[in-house]
């Protein structure tokens, strides 16, 4: 089997069934849902989170936990563009030290590059990348799992670009507007929320999620620029990242490799080869993270099955094949082990919710 794309080359991945993601999106989602009369506390509790935990700066959630709460918020609010509202409700201070570093950056481009560099400390649930292109300075948001629930995928893309535009206006000037915005999902029935927020041409069914900054804006000095403060805060961010980087990167890279390879699963020997590591060393590193390769495979398969069961056009045979199970019986055994019910019952419960 050919190698899957090498996620380790990305500055950050923000994709893990292990708890590695700061819950900034969920913290912002909760008050926005309150505005719709929706209390998300029961949904947070279902995935093992409570109010006290959500107030902890040390809290990390898994990608699966975040996706489950977002999915329920979309269902309960009935707002297909909830991602735009959540992104527009954010402030740089919610990003902690990273937001402070961006405000102190020399130019808007440096602020963007700092955000991309330390994206795993921002609570991002997309994979950010950026760079100059012929059309301008381009910021890209890639979804980390190709089988992500379509509604959650739309939410994350909307939230990503809405937050960038909102925070740019707060830090650099209310008059800011992108040169263009492109979304990979189909055009909505109502374009109003997009044109109102972005104030620029918006394309849908694009090849990728892209936001183009006008070249003049990318080089624009930040109002709060301060080189000493910026350097000091970046050093603190590097210290924070170093304390978690090895374990977090290992788990995320392995899980993305598994998710992108399904229905095939790279063998442990193959993963060790890709990481230029011996099998013994890789097993030891995973043990230090409190997990095993088998547990990571199981977690990614579980997430994939839960996503696929929400698609009524797929048969159980289809789901078993796409999730890498040998047959439907193996799928049934796995779902019963995870949830204590049959796949049909789990699918019915998801439909009822």
mmCIF file of C-alpha atoms in Angstrom:
data_model
loop_
_atom_site.group_PDB
_atom_site.id
_atom_site.type_symbol
_atom_site.label_atom_id
_atom_site.label_comp_id
_atom_site.label_asym_id
_atom_site.label_seq_id
_atom_site.Cartn_x
_atom_site.Cartn_y
_atom_site.Cartn_z
ATOM 1 C CA UNK A 1 0.000 0.000 0.000
ATOM 2 C CA UNK A 2 1.405 3.462 -0.851
ATOM 3 C CA UNK A 3 2.212 5.862 1.901
ATOM 4 C CA UNK A 4 -0.606 8.179 2.913
ATOM 5 C CA UNK A 5 0.063 11.943 2.957
ATOM 6 C CA UNK A 6 2.543 12.877 5.655
ATOM 7 C CA UNK A 7 0.637 14.911 8.232
ATOM 8 C CA UNK A 8 3.790 15.492 10.212
ATOM 9 C CA UNK A 9 4.748 18.138 7.667
ATOM 10 C CA UNK A 10 1.809 20.336 8.737
ATOM 11 C CA UNK A 11 2.528 22.947 11.419
ATOM 12 C CA UNK A 12 -0.319 21.448 13.425
ATOM 13 C CA UNK A 13 -3.064 18.906 13.033
ATOM 14 C CA UNK A 14 -5.618 19.425 15.785
ATOM 15 C CA UNK A 15 -7.064 16.004 15.096
ATOM 16 C CA UNK A 16 -7.078 13.358 17.766
ATOM 17 C CA UNK A 17 -9.390 10.901 19.490
ATOM 18 C CA UNK A 18 -7.090 11.524 22.453
ATOM 19 C CA UNK A 19 -7.548 14.694 24.514
ATOM 20 C CA UNK A 20 -5.148 17.162 22.891
ATOM 21 C CA UNK A 21 -7.314 20.135 21.783
ATOM 22 C CA UNK A 22 -7.884 23.267 23.932
ATOM 23 C CA UNK A 23 -11.711 23.647 24.098
ATOM 24 C CA UNK A 24 -11.838 27.277 22.926
ATOM 25 C CA UNK A 25 -14.498 26.601 20.277
ATOM 26 C CA UNK A 26 -16.724 24.812 22.803
ATOM 27 C CA UNK A 27 -16.258 27.649 25.312
ATOM 28 C CA UNK A 28 -17.457 30.135 22.696
ATOM 29 C CA UNK A 29 -20.185 27.837 21.381
ATOM 30 C CA UNK A 30 -21.881 27.581 24.787
ATOM 31 C CA UNK A 31 -22.933 31.255 25.178
ATOM 32 C CA UNK A 32 -23.884 31.458 21.486
ATOM 33 C CA UNK A 33 -26.182 28.442 21.973
ATOM 34 C CA UNK A 34 -27.601 30.129 25.089
ATOM 35 C CA UNK A 35 -28.780 32.924 22.811
ATOM 36 C CA UNK A 36 -30.945 30.368 21.002
ATOM 37 C CA UNK A 37 -32.365 29.127 24.318
ATOM 38 C CA UNK A 38 -30.260 25.961 24.070
ATOM 39 C CA UNK A 39 -28.441 24.692 27.167
ATOM 40 C CA UNK A 40 -25.385 22.698 26.082
ATOM 41 C CA UNK A 41 -24.457 21.545 29.593
ATOM 42 C CA UNK A 42 -26.238 18.165 29.200
ATOM 43 C CA UNK A 43 -24.399 17.624 25.901
ATOM 44 C CA UNK A 44 -21.051 18.515 27.484
ATOM 45 C CA UNK A 45 -21.828 16.123 30.321
ATOM 46 C CA UNK A 46 -22.552 13.328 27.827
ATOM 47 C CA UNK A 47 -19.005 13.546 26.519
ATOM 48 C CA UNK A 48 -17.506 13.710 30.028
ATOM 49 C CA UNK A 49 -17.197 17.487 30.506
ATOM 50 C CA UNK A 50 -18.711 19.737 33.177
ATOM 51 C CA UNK A 51 -18.681 23.456 34.012
ATOM 52 C CA UNK A 52 -15.763 23.198 36.433
ATOM 53 C CA UNK A 53 -13.639 21.379 33.857
ATOM 54 C CA UNK A 54 -14.540 23.874 31.115
ATOM 55 C CA UNK A 55 -13.161 26.683 33.319
ATOM 56 C CA UNK A 56 -9.776 24.971 33.641
ATOM 57 C CA UNK A 57 -6.968 26.424 31.532
ATOM 58 C CA UNK A 58 -5.339 22.978 31.480
ATOM 59 C CA UNK A 59 -8.365 21.216 29.983
ATOM 60 C CA UNK A 60 -7.896 19.417 26.672
ATOM 61 C CA UNK A 61 -10.664 17.648 24.775
ATOM 62 C CA UNK A 62 -10.601 15.076 22.018
ATOM 63 C CA UNK A 63 -11.617 15.789 18.461
ATOM 64 C CA UNK A 64 -14.444 13.284 18.917
ATOM 65 C CA UNK A 65 -15.764 15.118 22.001
ATOM 66 C CA UNK A 66 -15.681 18.457 20.205
ATOM 67 C CA UNK A 67 -17.394 17.086 17.093
ATOM 68 C CA UNK A 68 -20.158 15.433 19.152
ATOM 69 C CA UNK A 69 -21.023 18.664 20.999
ATOM 70 C CA UNK A 70 -20.929 20.715 17.783
ATOM 71 C CA UNK A 71 -23.200 18.216 16.036
ATOM 72 C CA UNK A 72 -25.784 18.411 18.830
ATOM 73 C CA UNK A 73 -25.581 22.222 18.946
ATOM 74 C CA UNK A 74 -26.380 22.316 15.221
ATOM 75 C CA UNK A 75 -29.336 19.992 15.732
ATOM 76 C CA UNK A 76 -30.707 21.825 18.779
ATOM 77 C CA UNK A 77 -30.336 25.384 17.459
ATOM 78 C CA UNK A 78 -31.498 24.520 13.953
ATOM 79 C CA UNK A 79 -29.025 27.077 12.598
ATOM 80 C CA UNK A 80 -27.111 25.614 9.619
ATOM 81 C CA UNK A 81 -24.651 28.519 9.802
ATOM 82 C CA UNK A 82 -23.933 28.338 13.511
ATOM 83 C CA UNK A 83 -20.220 28.298 12.682
ATOM 84 C CA UNK A 84 -20.440 31.868 11.372
ATOM 85 C CA UNK A 85 -22.074 33.046 14.628
ATOM 86 C CA UNK A 86 -19.481 31.313 16.812
ATOM 87 C CA UNK A 87 -16.564 32.652 14.780
ATOM 88 C CA UNK A 88 -17.968 36.192 14.836
ATOM 89 C CA UNK A 89 -18.398 36.059 18.628
ATOM 90 C CA UNK A 90 -14.708 35.484 19.383
ATOM 91 C CA UNK A 91 -11.984 37.763 20.710
ATOM 92 C CA UNK A 92 -8.200 37.455 20.669
ATOM 93 C CA UNK A 93 -8.061 37.280 24.468
ATOM 94 C CA UNK A 94 -9.874 33.932 24.275
ATOM 95 C CA UNK A 95 -6.734 32.548 22.597
ATOM 96 C CA UNK A 96 -4.620 33.361 25.655
ATOM 97 C CA UNK A 97 -0.914 33.936 25.082
ATOM 98 C CA UNK A 98 -1.281 33.255 21.374
ATOM 99 C CA UNK A 99 -3.782 36.082 20.971
ATOM 100 C CA UNK A 100 -1.488 38.426 22.902
ATOM 101 C CA UNK A 101 1.441 37.475 20.643
ATOM 102 C CA UNK A 102 -0.639 38.169 17.537
ATOM 103 C CA UNK A 103 -1.628 41.604 18.810
ATOM 104 C CA UNK A 104 2.057 42.423 19.459
ATOM 105 C CA UNK A 105 3.240 41.134 16.049
ATOM 106 C CA UNK A 106 4.868 43.569 13.645
ATOM 107 C CA UNK A 107 2.519 43.037 10.694
ATOM 108 C CA UNK A 108 -0.742 41.259 9.995
ATOM 109 C CA UNK A 109 1.195 38.639 8.030
ATOM 110 C CA UNK A 110 3.441 37.960 11.037
ATOM 111 C CA UNK A 111 0.334 37.660 13.224
ATOM 112 C CA UNK A 112 -1.163 35.108 10.814
ATOM 113 C CA UNK A 113 2.073 33.115 10.609
ATOM 114 C CA UNK A 114 2.309 33.087 14.406
ATOM 115 C CA UNK A 115 -1.238 31.735 14.593
ATOM 116 C CA UNK A 116 -0.403 28.997 12.080
ATOM 117 C CA UNK A 117 2.809 28.127 13.915
ATOM 118 C CA UNK A 118 1.106 27.735 17.289
ATOM 119 C CA UNK A 119 -2.293 26.603 16.050
ATOM 120 C CA UNK A 120 -2.438 23.615 18.377
ATOM 121 C CA UNK A 121 -2.495 26.062 21.295
ATOM 122 C CA UNK A 122 -5.434 28.013 19.856
ATOM 123 C CA UNK A 123 -7.963 25.170 19.990
ATOM 124 C CA UNK A 124 -8.099 24.927 16.192
ATOM 125 C CA UNK A 125 -10.065 21.963 14.838
ATOM 126 C CA UNK A 126 -8.880 22.504 11.258
ATOM 127 C CA UNK A 127 -5.350 22.319 9.884
ATOM 128 C CA UNK A 128 -4.126 25.846 9.092
ATOM 129 C CA UNK A 129 -1.498 26.772 6.513
ATOM 130 C CA UNK A 130 -0.652 30.081 4.851
ATOM 131 C CA UNK A 131 1.612 31.629 2.257
ATOM 132 C CA UNK A 132 1.917 34.194 -0.537
ATOM 133 C CA UNK A 133 0.365 33.341 -3.894
ATOM 134 C CA UNK A 134 -0.204 35.291 -7.090
ATOM 135 C CA UNK A 135 -3.682 36.381 -5.944
ATOM 136 C CA UNK A 136 -2.480 37.617 -2.538
ATOM 137 C CA UNK A 137 -1.608 36.190 0.862
ATOM 138 C CA UNK A 138 -3.651 32.975 1.205
ATOM 139 C CA UNK A 139 -4.823 31.314 4.412
ATOM 140 C CA UNK A 140 -5.994 27.707 4.013
ATOM 141 C CA UNK A 141 -8.137 25.623 6.382
ATOM 142 C CA UNK A 142 -8.062 21.872 5.760
ATOM 143 C CA UNK A 143 -10.378 19.380 7.422
ATOM 144 C CA UNK A 144 -8.286 16.714 9.179
ATOM 145 C CA UNK A 145 -10.605 13.756 8.517
ATOM 146 C CA UNK A 146 -12.073 13.093 5.048
ATOM 147 C CA UNK A 147 -15.095 11.301 6.568
ATOM 148 C CA UNK A 148 -16.053 14.118 8.943
ATOM 149 C CA UNK A 149 -19.797 14.603 9.430
ATOM 150 C CA UNK A 150 -20.764 17.073 6.641
ATOM 151 C CA UNK A 151 -22.649 19.411 9.000
ATOM 152 C CA UNK A 152 -19.709 19.531 11.411
ATOM 153 C CA UNK A 153 -17.334 20.077 8.476
ATOM 154 C CA UNK A 154 -19.369 23.112 7.359
ATOM 155 C CA UNK A 155 -19.410 24.439 10.934
ATOM 156 C CA UNK A 156 -15.629 24.159 11.296
ATOM 157 C CA UNK A 157 -14.900 25.838 7.948
ATOM 158 C CA UNK A 158 -17.341 28.666 8.705
ATOM 159 C CA UNK A 159 -16.045 29.130 12.254
ATOM 160 C CA UNK A 160 -12.446 29.145 11.056
ATOM 161 C CA UNK A 161 -12.796 31.982 8.543
ATOM 162 C CA UNK A 162 -15.413 33.932 10.526
ATOM 163 C CA UNK A 163 -13.076 34.030 13.528
ATOM 164 C CA UNK A 164 -10.098 35.122 11.388
ATOM 165 C CA UNK A 165 -12.041 37.998 9.828
ATOM 166 C CA UNK A 166 -13.550 39.050 13.159
ATOM 167 C CA UNK A 167 -10.225 39.004 14.999
ATOM 168 C CA UNK A 168 -8.477 40.836 12.151
ATOM 169 C CA UNK A 169 -11.053 43.623 12.373
ATOM 170 C CA UNK A 170 -10.730 43.817 16.145
ATOM 171 C CA UNK A 171 -6.934 43.995 16.035
ATOM 172 C CA UNK A 172 -6.216 45.815 12.765
ATOM 173 C CA UNK A 173 -9.255 47.834 11.725
ATOM 174 C CA UNK A 174 -13.012 47.439 11.336
ATOM 175 C CA UNK A 175 -12.745 48.307 7.630
ATOM 176 C CA UNK A 176 -10.872 45.056 6.854
ATOM 177 C CA UNK A 177 -12.394 42.787 4.198
ATOM 178 C CA UNK A 178 -10.764 39.765 2.538
ATOM 179 C CA UNK A 179 -10.103 39.883 -1.176
ATOM 180 C CA UNK A 180 -12.113 36.665 -1.516
ATOM 181 C CA UNK A 181 -13.276 33.648 0.482
ATOM 182 C CA UNK A 182 -13.693 30.120 -0.899
ATOM 183 C CA UNK A 183 -15.499 27.233 0.775
ATOM 184 C CA UNK A 184 -15.319 23.589 -0.291
ATOM 185 C CA UNK A 185 -18.949 22.902 0.680
ATOM 186 C CA UNK A 186 -22.014 23.571 -1.540
ATOM 187 C CA UNK A 187 -23.629 27.013 -1.731
ATOM 188 C CA UNK A 188 -26.273 27.645 0.952
ATOM 189 C CA UNK A 189 -29.811 28.709 0.189
ATOM 190 C CA UNK A 190 -29.269 32.035 1.915
ATOM 191 C CA UNK A 191 -26.112 33.924 1.015
ATOM 192 C CA UNK A 192 -26.980 36.873 3.264
ATOM 193 C CA UNK A 193 -24.990 35.843 6.378
ATOM 194 C CA UNK A 194 -21.844 35.295 4.273
ATOM 195 C CA UNK A 195 -21.921 38.566 2.347
ATOM 196 C CA UNK A 196 -22.809 40.482 5.514
ATOM 197 C CA UNK A 197 -19.882 39.050 7.470
ATOM 198 C CA UNK A 198 -17.135 38.808 4.844
ATOM 199 C CA UNK A 199 -18.014 41.854 2.677
ATOM 200 C CA UNK A 200 -16.262 40.298 -0.328
ATOM 201 C CA UNK A 201 -16.894 37.734 -3.093
ATOM 202 C CA UNK A 202 -17.625 34.296 -1.593
ATOM 203 C CA UNK A 203 -17.307 31.099 -3.667
ATOM 204 C CA UNK A 204 -18.677 27.654 -2.845
ATOM 205 C CA UNK A 205 -17.929 24.137 -4.133
ATOM 206 C CA UNK A 206 -14.303 25.258 -4.336
ATOM 207 C CA UNK A 207 -11.361 22.852 -4.361
ATOM 208 C CA UNK A 208 -10.332 23.954 -0.853
ATOM 209 C CA UNK A 209 -11.239 26.342 1.956
ATOM 210 C CA UNK A 210 -9.202 29.498 1.240
ATOM 211 C CA UNK A 211 -9.253 33.089 2.453
ATOM 212 C CA UNK A 212 -7.243 35.610 0.426
ATOM 213 C CA UNK A 213 -5.809 38.649 2.192
ATOM 214 C CA UNK A 214 -5.128 41.685 -0.018
ATOM 215 C CA UNK A 215 -1.353 42.072 -0.271
ATOM 216 C CA UNK A 216 -1.505 45.589 1.183
ATOM 217 C CA UNK A 217 -3.325 44.331 4.271
ATOM 218 C CA UNK A 218 -0.922 41.428 4.819
ATOM 219 C CA UNK A 219 1.976 43.857 5.104
ATOM 220 C CA UNK A 220 0.068 46.355 7.213
ATOM 221 C CA UNK A 221 1.639 47.176 10.624
ATOM 222 C CA UNK A 222 -0.328 45.920 13.639
ATOM 223 C CA UNK A 223 -1.630 48.775 15.859
ATOM 224 C CA UNK A 224 -0.327 47.043 19.018
ATOM 225 C CA UNK A 225 3.031 45.965 17.607
ATOM 226 C CA UNK A 226 5.855 45.690 20.113
ATOM 227 C CA UNK A 227 8.940 43.663 19.242
ATOM 228 C CA UNK A 228 10.086 43.036 22.820
ATOM 229 C CA UNK A 229 6.628 41.900 23.939
ATOM 230 C CA UNK A 230 6.183 39.759 20.834
ATOM 231 C CA UNK A 231 9.534 38.024 21.314
ATOM 232 C CA UNK A 232 8.876 37.433 25.010
ATOM 233 C CA UNK A 233 5.425 35.938 24.446
ATOM 234 C CA UNK A 234 6.634 33.723 21.575
ATOM 235 C CA UNK A 235 9.320 32.332 23.895
ATOM 236 C CA UNK A 236 6.594 31.478 26.431
ATOM 237 C CA UNK A 237 4.530 29.823 23.700
ATOM 238 C CA UNK A 238 7.531 27.752 22.651
ATOM 239 C CA UNK A 239 8.032 26.607 26.239
ATOM 240 C CA UNK A 240 4.371 25.607 26.508
ATOM 241 C CA UNK A 241 4.477 23.786 23.195
ATOM 242 C CA UNK A 242 7.657 21.898 24.065
ATOM 243 C CA UNK A 243 6.076 20.412 27.185
ATOM 244 C CA UNK A 244 3.294 18.753 25.137
ATOM 245 C CA UNK A 245 4.669 18.615 21.606
ATOM 246 C CA UNK A 246 6.214 15.167 21.493
ATOM 247 C CA UNK A 247 3.231 13.310 22.900
ATOM 248 C CA UNK A 248 0.594 15.411 21.147
ATOM 249 C CA UNK A 249 2.305 15.309 17.769
ATOM 250 C CA UNK A 250 2.853 11.559 17.962
ATOM 251 C CA UNK A 251 -0.804 10.819 18.747
ATOM 252 C CA UNK A 252 -2.166 13.229 16.162
ATOM 253 C CA UNK A 253 0.166 12.133 13.363
ATOM 254 C CA UNK A 254 -0.606 8.464 13.961
ATOM 255 C CA UNK A 255 -4.358 9.056 14.141
ATOM 256 C CA UNK A 256 -4.414 11.131 10.957
ATOM 257 C CA UNK A 257 -2.358 8.453 9.227
ATOM 258 C CA UNK A 258 -4.905 5.828 10.295
ATOM 259 C CA UNK A 259 -7.940 7.974 9.378
ATOM 260 C CA UNK A 260 -6.575 8.836 5.934
ATOM 261 C CA UNK A 261 -5.652 5.194 5.225
ATOM 262 C CA UNK A 262 -8.996 3.578 6.117
ATOM 263 C CA UNK A 263 -10.319 1.096 5.151
ATOM 264 C CA UNK A 264 -6.722 -0.155 5.205
ATOM 265 C CA UNK A 265 -4.731 0.292 8.413
ATOM 266 C CA UNK A 266 -0.951 0.752 8.273
ATOM 267 C CA UNK A 267 0.747 -1.983 10.262
ATOM 268 C CA UNK A 268 2.681 -1.084 13.379
ATOM 269 C CA UNK A 269 5.878 -2.050 11.555
ATOM 270 C CA UNK A 270 4.979 0.376 8.761
ATOM 271 C CA UNK A 271 4.258 3.185 11.237
ATOM 272 C CA UNK A 272 7.603 2.627 12.928
ATOM 273 C CA UNK A 273 9.313 2.801 9.534
ATOM 274 C CA UNK A 274 7.532 6.048 8.637
ATOM 275 C CA UNK A 275 8.694 7.592 11.908
ATOM 276 C CA UNK A 276 12.258 6.342 11.490
ATOM 277 C CA UNK A 277 11.838 4.488 14.755
ATOM 278 C CA UNK A 278 12.225 0.955 15.999
ATOM 279 C CA UNK A 279 9.058 -0.907 16.971
ATOM 280 C CA UNK A 280 10.285 -1.088 20.559
ATOM 281 C CA UNK A 281 10.873 2.683 20.756
ATOM 282 C CA UNK A 282 7.488 3.506 19.222
ATOM 283 C CA UNK A 283 5.703 1.195 21.669
ATOM 284 C CA UNK A 284 7.556 2.819 24.555
ATOM 285 C CA UNK A 285 6.589 6.323 23.382
ATOM 286 C CA UNK A 286 2.954 5.297 23.097
ATOM 287 C CA UNK A 287 3.095 3.740 26.563
ATOM 288 C CA UNK A 288 4.380 7.071 27.885
ATOM 289 C CA UNK A 289 1.247 8.654 26.355
ATOM 290 C CA UNK A 290 -0.864 6.090 28.195
ATOM 291 C CA UNK A 291 -2.051 4.271 25.081
ATOM 292 C CA UNK A 292 -1.200 1.637 22.454
ATOM 293 C CA UNK A 293 -1.321 1.545 18.666
ATOM 294 C CA UNK A 294 -4.224 -0.874 18.850
ATOM 295 C CA UNK A 295 -6.177 1.583 21.011
ATOM 296 C CA UNK A 296 -5.526 4.402 18.529
ATOM 297 C CA UNK A 297 -6.785 2.262 15.641
ATOM 298 C CA UNK A 298 -9.851 1.337 17.682
ATOM 299 C CA UNK A 299 -10.556 4.985 18.514
ATOM 300 C CA UNK A 300 -10.274 6.140 14.895
ATOM 301 C CA UNK A 301 -12.466 3.274 13.686
ATOM 302 C CA UNK A 302 -15.053 4.081 16.351
ATOM 303 C CA UNK A 303 -15.203 7.706 15.236
ATOM 304 C CA UNK A 304 -15.460 6.664 11.569
ATOM 305 C CA UNK A 305 -18.313 4.223 12.303
ATOM 306 C CA UNK A 306 -20.234 6.833 14.310
ATOM 307 C CA UNK A 307 -19.880 9.268 11.399
ATOM 308 C CA UNK A 308 -20.950 6.725 8.771
ATOM 309 C CA UNK A 309 -23.977 5.506 10.758
ATOM 310 C CA UNK A 310 -25.413 9.012 10.411
ATOM 311 C CA UNK A 311 -25.597 8.539 6.638
ATOM 312 C CA UNK A 312 -28.854 6.629 5.977
ATOM 313 C CA UNK A 313 -27.886 5.776 2.389
ATOM 314 C CA UNK A 314 -25.086 3.479 3.625
ATOM 315 C CA UNK A 315 -25.769 -0.169 4.452
ATOM 316 C CA UNK A 316 -24.018 -1.900 7.348
ATOM 317 C CA UNK A 317 -21.941 -3.750 4.762
ATOM 318 C CA UNK A 318 -20.838 -0.393 3.311
ATOM 319 C CA UNK A 319 -19.948 0.907 6.767
ATOM 320 C CA UNK A 320 -18.020 -2.229 7.718
ATOM 321 C CA UNK A 321 -16.002 -2.017 4.510
ATOM 322 C CA UNK A 322 -15.241 1.724 4.798
ATOM 323 C CA UNK A 323 -14.221 1.424 8.458
ATOM 324 C CA UNK A 324 -11.878 -1.475 7.748
ATOM 325 C CA UNK A 325 -13.817 -4.372 9.323
ATOM 326 C CA UNK A 326 -13.663 -7.823 7.777
ATOM 327 C CA UNK A 327 -17.465 -8.179 7.710
ATOM 328 C CA UNK A 328 -20.711 -6.967 9.286
ATOM 329 C CA UNK A 329 -20.359 -9.380 12.216
ATOM 330 C CA UNK A 330 -17.040 -7.801 13.193
ATOM 331 C CA UNK A 331 -18.684 -4.377 12.955
ATOM 332 C CA UNK A 332 -21.567 -5.490 15.210
ATOM 333 C CA UNK A 333 -19.156 -6.850 17.827
ATOM 334 C CA UNK A 334 -17.176 -3.611 17.854
ATOM 335 C CA UNK A 335 -20.271 -1.377 18.152
ATOM 336 C CA UNK A 336 -21.610 -3.524 20.995
ATOM 337 C CA UNK A 337 -18.253 -3.253 22.792
ATOM 338 C CA UNK A 338 -18.221 0.539 22.374
ATOM 339 C CA UNK A 339 -21.882 1.331 23.032
ATOM 340 C CA UNK A 340 -23.575 -1.796 24.361
ATOM 341 C CA UNK A 341 -26.115 -1.759 21.494
ATOM 342 C CA UNK A 342 -26.388 -2.959 17.896
ATOM 343 C CA UNK A 343 -25.402 -0.713 14.962
ATOM 344 C CA UNK A 344 -29.075 -0.457 13.960
ATOM 345 C CA UNK A 345 -30.028 0.690 17.455
ATOM 346 C CA UNK A 346 -27.196 3.217 17.553
ATOM 347 C CA UNK A 347 -28.229 4.551 14.133
ATOM 348 C CA UNK A 348 -31.838 4.854 15.328
ATOM 349 C CA UNK A 349 -30.816 6.717 18.476
ATOM 350 C CA UNK A 350 -28.749 9.148 16.406
ATOM 351 C CA UNK A 351 -31.723 9.714 14.103
ATOM 352 C CA UNK A 352 -34.043 10.380 17.050
ATOM 353 C CA UNK A 353 -31.654 12.993 18.467
#
